[in-house]
Amino acid sequence: MLILGFLLLLLNIPILLASLMHPKCFWKIKQSEDKDGDLKTGCVFFPRTVQWPVDKKYFNQILNIQKPSENYKFAVALAFTMDEVNRNPHLLPNKSLVFDYYEYNCFNVPQLYSHSRNLGQEAGFFPNYYCEENIICILMLTGPNWETSAIFLSLMELWKPQQVIQLTYGQFHPILSDHEKFPYLYQIAPKHTSLVLAMVSVILYFSWNWVGLVISDNDHGSHFLSYLRRELEKNTVCFAFVNMIPINMQLYMSRAELYYNRIKASSTKVVIIYGDSDSTLAVSFQMWESRGLQKIWVITSQWDVTTNKRDFMLDSSHMTLAFTQHHGEISGFKNFVQTMNPLKYTDEYLARLEWMNFKCEVSTSNCKTLRNYSSDVSMEWLVIRTFDMAFNDGLYDIYNAVYALAHALHEIFLQQVENPTKVSGKGHGSSCLKLNALLKKTQFTNPIGHRVNMNQKEELQEEYDLFQIWNSPHGLRFKVNIGKYSPYFPHDQEFHVYEEMIKWTTGNTQVGLTKLN
């Protein structure tokens, strides 16, 4: 009987864990301007190993020369993770990970195409022809835009073909998953195979039976539409409309009012937005919000940074709900950045870069104050109750990418010590062949307990947190965890709701989010 009871307890572990998980709350300072001019911008970093100790002073030197920008947080996250690896006695003994960072690490798509043309016109440049006795393998970390990642790789292949291993951060994109075209490319972001199921679970939980969909008019968007339509039809949920936004800016501008009028005229209150956050789709979203369309916007995490000019009150009839990959909190990020330069990296500066962890429990006075006086809460009051910076999905991809490289390089160095003759192969691209073979087999548990598998052919079921995002009138944004989706929970219980958080953010019970169609 005791054994049976123990087995039953094990079977109910997901439910128990769901009830014990603590919701999370974040805040940040809104960007003061729209980013229409920064569409399709990406950054490239070149991680490498050196055979001497590297401390925080090195990263302080390369980061302090930079002007603040939206992409600066990627370099900061990279420095933080490398410092963490370098202080790990079990990884890369007698070696350190470093990278260089300059103003030209980040480009937009037109700039990259211009560089490509200029490179091809150089008199002494011969594509696909490069001779050097000591062939090395270049490591390249690119993102968050998939198109810039592809162009970066094509430029490197012109210079040093088959000598580049590339890891990408940012949203997963099917184009980059072509292993024949990109045999040395690894997308760290999850494939989001569970995202549609997570969205459908939320739709069913809140009894929404009539939803709108806005997607990019490309293969990525079409694939998402097909998958979502199939799952919704199983549960008798219908599309009120489907807006497929053209990628071409001129074509989009000629139809922008049509898309706006279609969504404005629809009776549905729930609209799903899916696609690249630095595209014409982002322009649409910003325009609709600025015009005051009152909808429940259902988005993915990379849309967290999308700015708008309106301040929405806490109201269940118009809000933003965001799905983000579930992972544990990475501690020490804020302390790492601020100890490099306390005068430069103030709390206000950091809050413009990324979300800040806020001590939040519904029963505490913190949350009561935030709920009752959210329009008057000062940044100084929030700073006192902040304990760290959060890692969004793109930063978390960088974190896992660095650890994946560290584990693979660690294995190569061990093999060199154990059998130097076997490992010291010669020939064009031999180093990349070895590292690529090891990366494909690399599996590890990162410091916060998340399992990472670099075998891109395996389908993993992701877990998601659901956040509500709102703006206060004084330039602050808040993000509150209201639920979690896990495919590992029992059937029909995959979506767990923090009802007390919904009541706190909306002033009502969960019924306030239902019966909206």
XYZ file of C-alpha atoms in Angstrom:
517
model
C 0.000 0.000 0.000
C 2.884 2.328 0.813
C 4.495 1.566 -2.553
C 1.199 2.240 -4.375
C 0.869 5.558 -2.603
C 4.413 6.459 -3.571
C 3.720 5.620 -7.238
C 0.593 7.735 -7.222
C 2.609 10.587 -5.758
C 5.138 10.262 -8.576
C 2.376 10.315 -11.174
C 1.133 13.590 -9.745
C 4.514 15.273 -9.570
C 3.773 17.631 -12.509
C 0.605 18.883 -10.779
C 2.438 19.365 -7.499
C 5.270 21.185 -9.215
C 2.814 23.442 -11.010
C 1.201 24.441 -7.750
C 4.563 25.127 -6.100
C 6.124 27.077 -8.967
C 6.407 30.754 -8.167
C 5.175 33.277 -10.738
C 7.702 35.834 -11.949
C 7.383 39.596 -12.463
C 9.619 41.967 -14.419
C 9.865 45.649 -15.301
C 11.833 47.744 -17.746
C 11.928 51.245 -19.221
C 10.115 51.579 -22.529
C 12.078 52.568 -25.590
C 11.180 56.152 -26.405
C 11.070 55.703 -30.152
C 9.955 53.206 -32.745
C 12.628 51.155 -34.473
C 11.339 51.138 -38.045
C 14.780 52.186 -39.277
C 16.490 49.244 -37.582
C 14.649 46.444 -39.343
C 16.618 43.283 -40.055
C 19.687 44.096 -37.984
C 22.094 41.415 -36.846
C 25.376 41.103 -34.977
C 28.343 38.792 -35.401
C 30.832 37.712 -32.725
C 33.919 35.525 -33.093
C 34.550 33.477 -29.910
C 38.034 32.040 -29.552
C 40.283 30.477 -26.921
C 43.492 31.918 -25.483
C 46.043 30.202 -23.278
C 46.112 32.685 -20.416
C 43.780 33.742 -17.603
C 41.122 36.300 -18.517
C 39.218 38.234 -15.890
C 36.440 40.822 -15.888
C 38.874 43.634 -16.732
C 39.268 42.282 -20.264
C 35.540 42.385 -20.916
C 35.291 45.779 -19.272
C 37.836 47.172 -21.744
C 36.102 45.897 -24.877
C 32.585 46.799 -23.708
C 33.272 50.270 -22.379
C 34.218 51.654 -25.785
C 30.740 51.003 -27.120
C 27.877 53.426 -27.515
C 24.594 52.203 -26.009
C 22.372 50.476 -28.550
C 19.582 47.931 -28.705
C 22.079 45.217 -29.714
C 24.572 46.037 -26.955
C 22.874 43.616 -24.549
C 23.982 40.660 -26.712
C 27.643 41.568 -26.235
C 27.085 42.011 -22.489
C 25.398 38.589 -22.206
C 28.250 37.023 -24.179
C 30.832 38.571 -21.848
C 28.921 37.428 -18.762
C 28.693 33.828 -20.000
C 32.334 33.656 -21.050
C 33.383 34.974 -17.650
C 31.254 32.281 -15.996
C 32.858 29.565 -18.148
C 36.360 30.923 -17.545
C 35.827 30.665 -13.793
C 34.586 27.074 -14.080
C 37.438 24.732 -13.027
C 35.847 21.802 -14.878
C 35.764 23.400 -18.333
C 38.693 24.358 -20.586
C 41.568 24.073 -18.076
C 44.494 26.396 -18.849
C 42.410 28.168 -21.502
C 39.976 31.080 -21.578
C 37.158 32.118 -23.902
C 37.304 35.653 -25.308
C 35.833 37.727 -28.144
C 36.410 41.128 -29.729
C 33.706 43.735 -30.141
C 33.758 46.841 -32.311
C 31.240 49.297 -33.686
C 30.996 47.320 -36.924
C 29.950 44.069 -35.250
C 26.310 44.839 -36.073
C 24.837 45.491 -39.524
C 21.499 45.712 -41.246
C 20.718 43.746 -44.393
C 21.437 46.539 -46.937
C 24.824 47.175 -45.320
C 25.724 43.496 -45.554
C 24.751 43.271 -49.214
C 26.888 46.352 -49.865
C 29.876 44.716 -48.119
C 29.337 41.586 -50.194
C 29.418 43.554 -53.446
C 32.483 45.539 -52.413
C 34.342 42.379 -51.402
C 33.696 40.800 -54.785
C 35.053 43.893 -56.572
C 38.404 43.949 -54.752
C 41.274 43.421 -57.201
C 43.184 40.912 -55.090
C 40.194 38.866 -53.996
C 39.588 35.432 -55.511
C 36.473 33.652 -54.157
C 36.896 30.051 -53.018
C 40.688 30.249 -53.286
C 42.652 30.569 -50.067
C 45.970 28.936 -49.197
C 47.432 28.684 -45.736
C 49.424 25.906 -44.127
C 47.932 26.280 -40.641
C 44.246 25.850 -41.385
C 42.136 26.830 -38.386
C 38.428 26.666 -37.640
C 36.690 30.005 -37.177
C 33.825 30.132 -34.661
C 31.035 32.560 -35.429
C 28.023 33.533 -33.288
C 25.317 35.450 -35.167
C 21.795 36.738 -34.612
C 19.117 37.635 -33.817
C 17.934 38.082 -37.412
C 18.066 34.919 -39.547
C 18.718 36.787 -42.814
C 21.796 38.576 -41.508
C 23.055 35.233 -40.142
C 22.803 33.711 -43.624
C 24.613 36.667 -45.221
C 27.381 36.623 -42.596
C 28.004 32.977 -43.408
C 28.048 33.550 -47.173
C 30.636 36.304 -46.731
C 32.817 34.082 -44.562
C 32.517 31.218 -47.025
C 33.866 33.492 -49.760
C 36.892 34.213 -47.622
C 37.528 30.873 -45.920
C 35.292 28.138 -47.312
C 34.563 25.145 -45.056
C 36.477 26.723 -42.199
C 33.613 28.310 -40.281
C 31.307 26.850 -37.637
C 28.337 29.077 -36.977
C 25.936 29.165 -34.021
C 22.893 31.423 -34.171
C 20.774 33.053 -31.483
C 17.315 34.520 -31.939
C 14.181 32.947 -33.363
C 14.536 29.535 -35.014
C 14.029 29.715 -38.784
C 13.409 26.744 -41.140
C 15.630 28.189 -43.889
C 18.702 27.840 -41.667
C 17.808 24.241 -40.786
C 18.812 22.978 -44.251
C 21.719 20.742 -43.205
C 22.897 20.208 -46.790
C 23.157 23.944 -47.443
C 24.382 24.818 -43.935
C 26.254 21.730 -42.668
C 28.230 23.694 -40.065
C 25.380 25.869 -38.744
C 23.615 25.311 -35.416
C 20.462 27.130 -34.365
C 20.478 27.331 -30.584
C 16.876 28.545 -30.359
C 14.246 25.788 -29.998
C 12.167 24.814 -33.022
C 8.997 25.765 -31.126
C 7.379 22.447 -31.972
C 5.149 22.901 -28.913
C 4.245 26.555 -29.481
C 1.052 25.892 -31.435
C -0.078 23.386 -28.808
C 0.662 25.932 -26.085
C -1.359 28.617 -27.875
C -4.286 26.281 -28.438
C -4.241 25.261 -24.773
C -4.522 28.922 -23.755
C -7.287 29.571 -26.292
C -9.296 26.640 -24.954
C -8.678 27.544 -21.322
C -10.081 31.045 -21.781
C -12.950 29.771 -23.987
C -11.961 31.832 -27.013
C -13.636 30.353 -30.085
C -13.074 33.165 -32.594
C -9.489 34.447 -33.107
C -7.604 36.506 -35.665
C -4.165 35.659 -37.021
C -1.468 37.924 -38.474
C 1.626 36.268 -39.962
C 4.432 36.975 -42.409
C 3.669 35.972 -45.995
C 6.497 33.462 -46.370
C 7.140 29.746 -45.929
C 7.689 30.184 -42.200
C 4.331 31.883 -41.736
C 2.507 29.431 -44.000
C 3.866 26.470 -42.048
C 2.701 28.014 -38.775
C -0.736 28.747 -40.256
C -1.144 25.170 -41.470
C -0.197 23.693 -38.091
C -2.350 26.130 -36.110
C -5.396 25.689 -38.358
C -5.213 21.911 -37.988
C -5.083 22.106 -34.183
C -7.854 24.712 -33.942
C -10.180 22.699 -36.187
C -9.789 19.740 -33.853
C -11.217 21.916 -31.080
C -13.890 23.789 -33.085
C -12.130 27.142 -32.952
C -12.373 29.361 -36.057
C -10.328 32.127 -37.623
C -12.082 35.481 -37.786
C -9.486 36.569 -40.351
C -5.950 35.772 -41.489
C -3.695 38.696 -42.451
C -0.613 37.558 -44.368
C 1.763 40.533 -44.360
C 4.080 40.818 -47.413
C 7.796 40.843 -46.739
C 8.393 43.524 -49.378
C 8.018 46.985 -47.819
C 6.600 48.673 -50.928
C 3.990 45.974 -51.410
C 3.107 46.128 -47.731
C 2.689 49.921 -47.749
C 0.278 49.695 -50.685
C -1.940 47.350 -48.632
C -1.373 48.625 -45.079
C -4.798 50.282 -44.753
C -6.512 47.127 -46.015
C -4.898 45.061 -43.264
C -5.725 47.686 -40.654
C -9.384 47.956 -41.698
C -9.760 44.195 -41.711
C -8.562 43.821 -38.148
C -10.471 46.928 -36.993
C -13.768 45.685 -38.440
C -13.448 42.196 -36.932
C -15.550 41.418 -33.877
C -12.896 39.145 -32.379
C -10.969 40.465 -29.392
C -8.064 38.005 -29.691
C -5.343 38.364 -32.350
C -2.271 36.121 -32.653
C 0.888 37.741 -34.094
C 3.579 35.390 -35.417
C 6.684 36.154 -37.438
C 9.931 38.127 -37.403
C 9.906 41.081 -35.006
C 12.161 43.129 -37.313
C 10.040 43.017 -40.463
C 7.016 44.625 -42.096
C 4.952 42.626 -39.606
C 6.522 44.684 -36.807
C 5.625 47.892 -38.631
C 1.997 46.710 -38.764
C 1.901 45.838 -35.083
C 3.346 49.200 -34.057
C 0.886 51.060 -36.266
C -2.128 49.159 -34.947
C -1.164 49.747 -31.333
C -0.437 53.443 -31.943
C -3.916 53.840 -33.459
C -5.462 52.389 -30.336
C -6.795 49.060 -31.576
C -8.133 47.409 -28.435
C -7.389 43.709 -28.779
C -5.823 40.932 -26.784
C -2.533 40.528 -28.633
C -1.003 37.045 -28.350
C 2.681 37.187 -29.267
C 5.979 35.343 -28.788
C 8.859 36.560 -26.646
C 10.912 38.346 -29.300
C 8.042 40.827 -29.636
C 8.644 41.996 -26.053
C 10.842 44.784 -27.380
C 8.237 46.129 -29.795
C 7.506 49.712 -28.819
C 4.265 51.623 -28.958
C 3.158 55.170 -28.275
C 0.081 54.402 -26.213
C -0.250 53.570 -22.533
C -2.741 50.818 -21.866
C -4.515 50.539 -18.553
C -4.958 47.190 -16.839
C -8.023 45.893 -18.627
C -8.879 42.348 -19.675
C -10.430 43.567 -22.949
C -7.135 44.846 -24.390
C -3.779 43.516 -23.290
C -0.649 41.785 -24.551
C 0.023 38.136 -23.737
C 3.495 36.809 -24.579
C 4.793 33.229 -24.772
C 8.424 32.779 -23.785
C 10.599 29.679 -23.504
C 10.554 28.387 -19.938
C 13.915 28.245 -18.196
C 15.358 28.923 -14.779
C 16.723 32.270 -13.686
C 20.392 32.984 -14.343
C 21.794 34.744 -11.306
C 24.522 37.369 -11.126
C 23.988 39.104 -14.475
C 23.191 42.529 -13.033
C 26.050 42.337 -10.530
C 28.518 41.312 -13.267
C 27.617 44.271 -15.454
C 27.504 46.874 -12.700
C 30.805 45.882 -11.099
C 32.554 46.495 -14.425
C 31.569 50.152 -14.414
C 29.066 51.296 -11.753
C 28.936 54.856 -13.115
C 28.040 53.794 -16.642
C 25.838 50.778 -15.953
C 23.241 52.432 -13.744
C 19.930 50.755 -12.992
C 18.235 53.103 -15.444
C 20.712 52.199 -18.184
C 20.275 48.458 -17.585
C 16.488 48.770 -17.450
C 16.564 50.154 -20.980
C 18.549 47.140 -22.157
C 16.605 44.293 -20.607
C 13.890 43.178 -18.200
C 14.625 43.440 -14.476
C 13.528 40.801 -11.967
C 11.040 42.268 -9.503
C 10.282 40.704 -6.118
C 6.652 39.812 -6.626
C 4.214 37.875 -4.471
C 0.544 38.702 -4.626
C 0.263 38.649 -0.852
C 3.088 41.159 -0.294
C 2.854 44.918 -0.064
C 5.097 45.199 -3.156
C 2.440 43.858 -5.476
C -0.382 45.683 -3.731
C 1.453 48.947 -4.220
C 2.186 48.160 -7.866
C -1.420 47.226 -8.550
C -3.008 50.184 -6.786
C -0.506 52.848 -7.784
C 1.054 51.523 -11.016
C 0.647 54.912 -12.713
C 2.596 56.644 -9.928
C 5.242 54.023 -9.090
C 8.734 55.477 -9.503
C 11.779 53.748 -10.924
C 13.582 54.329 -7.619
C 10.887 52.355 -5.793
C 11.239 49.496 -8.296
C 15.045 49.438 -8.135
C 14.964 48.772 -4.395
C 12.805 45.690 -5.043
C 14.840 44.424 -8.013
C 17.267 41.562 -7.499
C 18.691 40.779 -10.955
C 18.388 41.185 -14.727
C 16.476 38.597 -16.719
C 17.690 36.680 -19.750
C 15.236 36.853 -22.636
C 15.193 34.077 -25.221
C 17.936 35.601 -27.404
C 20.282 36.095 -24.459
C 19.523 32.599 -23.215
C 20.483 31.248 -26.657
C 23.845 33.006 -26.318
C 24.271 31.499 -22.864
C 23.709 27.964 -24.188
C 25.800 28.573 -27.309
C 28.863 29.521 -25.259
C 28.479 26.473 -23.034
C 28.005 24.209 -26.059
C 31.238 25.502 -27.580
C 33.025 25.169 -24.252
C 31.985 21.521 -23.877
C 32.929 20.629 -27.471
C 36.288 22.436 -27.307
C 36.976 20.850 -23.931
C 36.506 17.403 -25.513
C 38.855 18.268 -28.393
C 41.585 19.417 -26.004
C 41.192 16.221 -23.962
C 41.599 14.136 -27.114
C 44.684 16.109 -28.060
C 46.242 15.305 -24.696
C 45.310 11.612 -24.804
C 46.148 10.966 -28.455
C 47.901 13.919 -30.158
C 48.714 11.944 -33.344
C 45.103 10.995 -34.013
C 43.680 14.465 -33.385
C 46.265 16.577 -35.195
C 44.855 15.898 -38.637
C 45.894 17.938 -41.633
C 44.039 19.167 -44.649
C 41.568 21.803 -45.701
C 38.984 22.369 -42.956
C 40.097 19.408 -40.838
C 39.713 21.345 -37.582
C 36.127 22.276 -38.395
C 35.318 18.693 -39.348
C 36.434 17.479 -35.919
C 34.662 20.235 -34.005
C 31.502 19.806 -36.077
C 31.457 16.065 -35.399
C 31.768 16.711 -31.666
C 29.173 19.491 -31.576
C 26.567 17.208 -33.163
C 26.997 14.810 -30.255
C 27.271 17.427 -27.523
C 24.714 17.101 -24.729
C 25.006 18.751 -21.338
C 23.093 20.248 -18.445
C 23.717 23.974 -18.131
C 24.319 25.615 -14.724
C 20.611 26.336 -14.158
C 19.659 22.703 -14.739
C 18.326 22.883 -18.304
C 19.234 20.011 -20.627
C 20.820 21.137 -23.919
C 21.102 18.769 -26.898
C 22.975 19.961 -29.995
C 21.629 17.131 -32.166
C 19.355 19.234 -34.361
C 17.567 16.233 -35.827
C 15.930 15.363 -32.516
C 12.537 16.925 -31.818
C 12.322 18.319 -28.294
C 9.102 19.328 -26.564
C 9.462 22.849 -25.176
C 7.835 24.390 -22.131
C 6.505 27.960 -22.169
C 5.694 30.674 -19.676
C 2.783 32.986 -20.454
C 3.220 36.641 -19.507
C 0.934 39.633 -19.493
C 2.655 42.862 -20.549
C 1.393 46.364 -19.878
C 2.681 49.942 -19.984
C 2.448 52.590 -17.316
C 2.011 56.258 -18.307
C 5.513 57.210 -17.110
C 7.636 55.146 -19.469
C 7.710 51.867 -17.526
C 6.685 48.441 -18.790
C 5.665 45.490 -16.629
C 5.638 41.775 -17.423
C 3.821 39.366 -15.117
C 3.857 35.570 -15.317
C 0.218 34.355 -15.417
C 0.659 30.741 -16.505
C 2.852 27.915 -17.747
C 2.463 25.354 -20.534
C 4.254 22.014 -20.282
C 3.740 18.979 -22.534
C 4.922 16.896 -19.571
C 1.857 17.744 -17.485
C -1.055 15.232 -17.593
C -3.340 15.289 -20.639
C -5.831 18.192 -20.640
C -3.788 19.844 -17.870
C -0.846 21.022 -19.968
C -1.641 24.683 -19.274
C -1.431 25.712 -15.632
C -2.806 29.138 -14.708
C -1.743 31.331 -11.813
C -5.245 32.555 -11.092
C -4.108 34.867 -8.321
C -1.784 36.657 -10.781
C -4.570 37.123 -13.334
C -6.805 38.545 -10.641
C -3.981 40.854 -9.545
C -3.199 42.159 -13.055
C -6.797 42.615 -14.230
C -8.663 43.216 -11.008
C -10.917 40.254 -11.827
C -10.823 36.487 -11.684
C -9.977 34.496 -14.806
C -13.592 34.999 -15.936
C -12.515 38.486 -16.932
C -10.524 36.956 -19.778
C -13.274 34.672 -21.026
C -16.432 35.224 -23.075
C -14.715 37.880 -25.170
C -15.775 36.681 -28.621
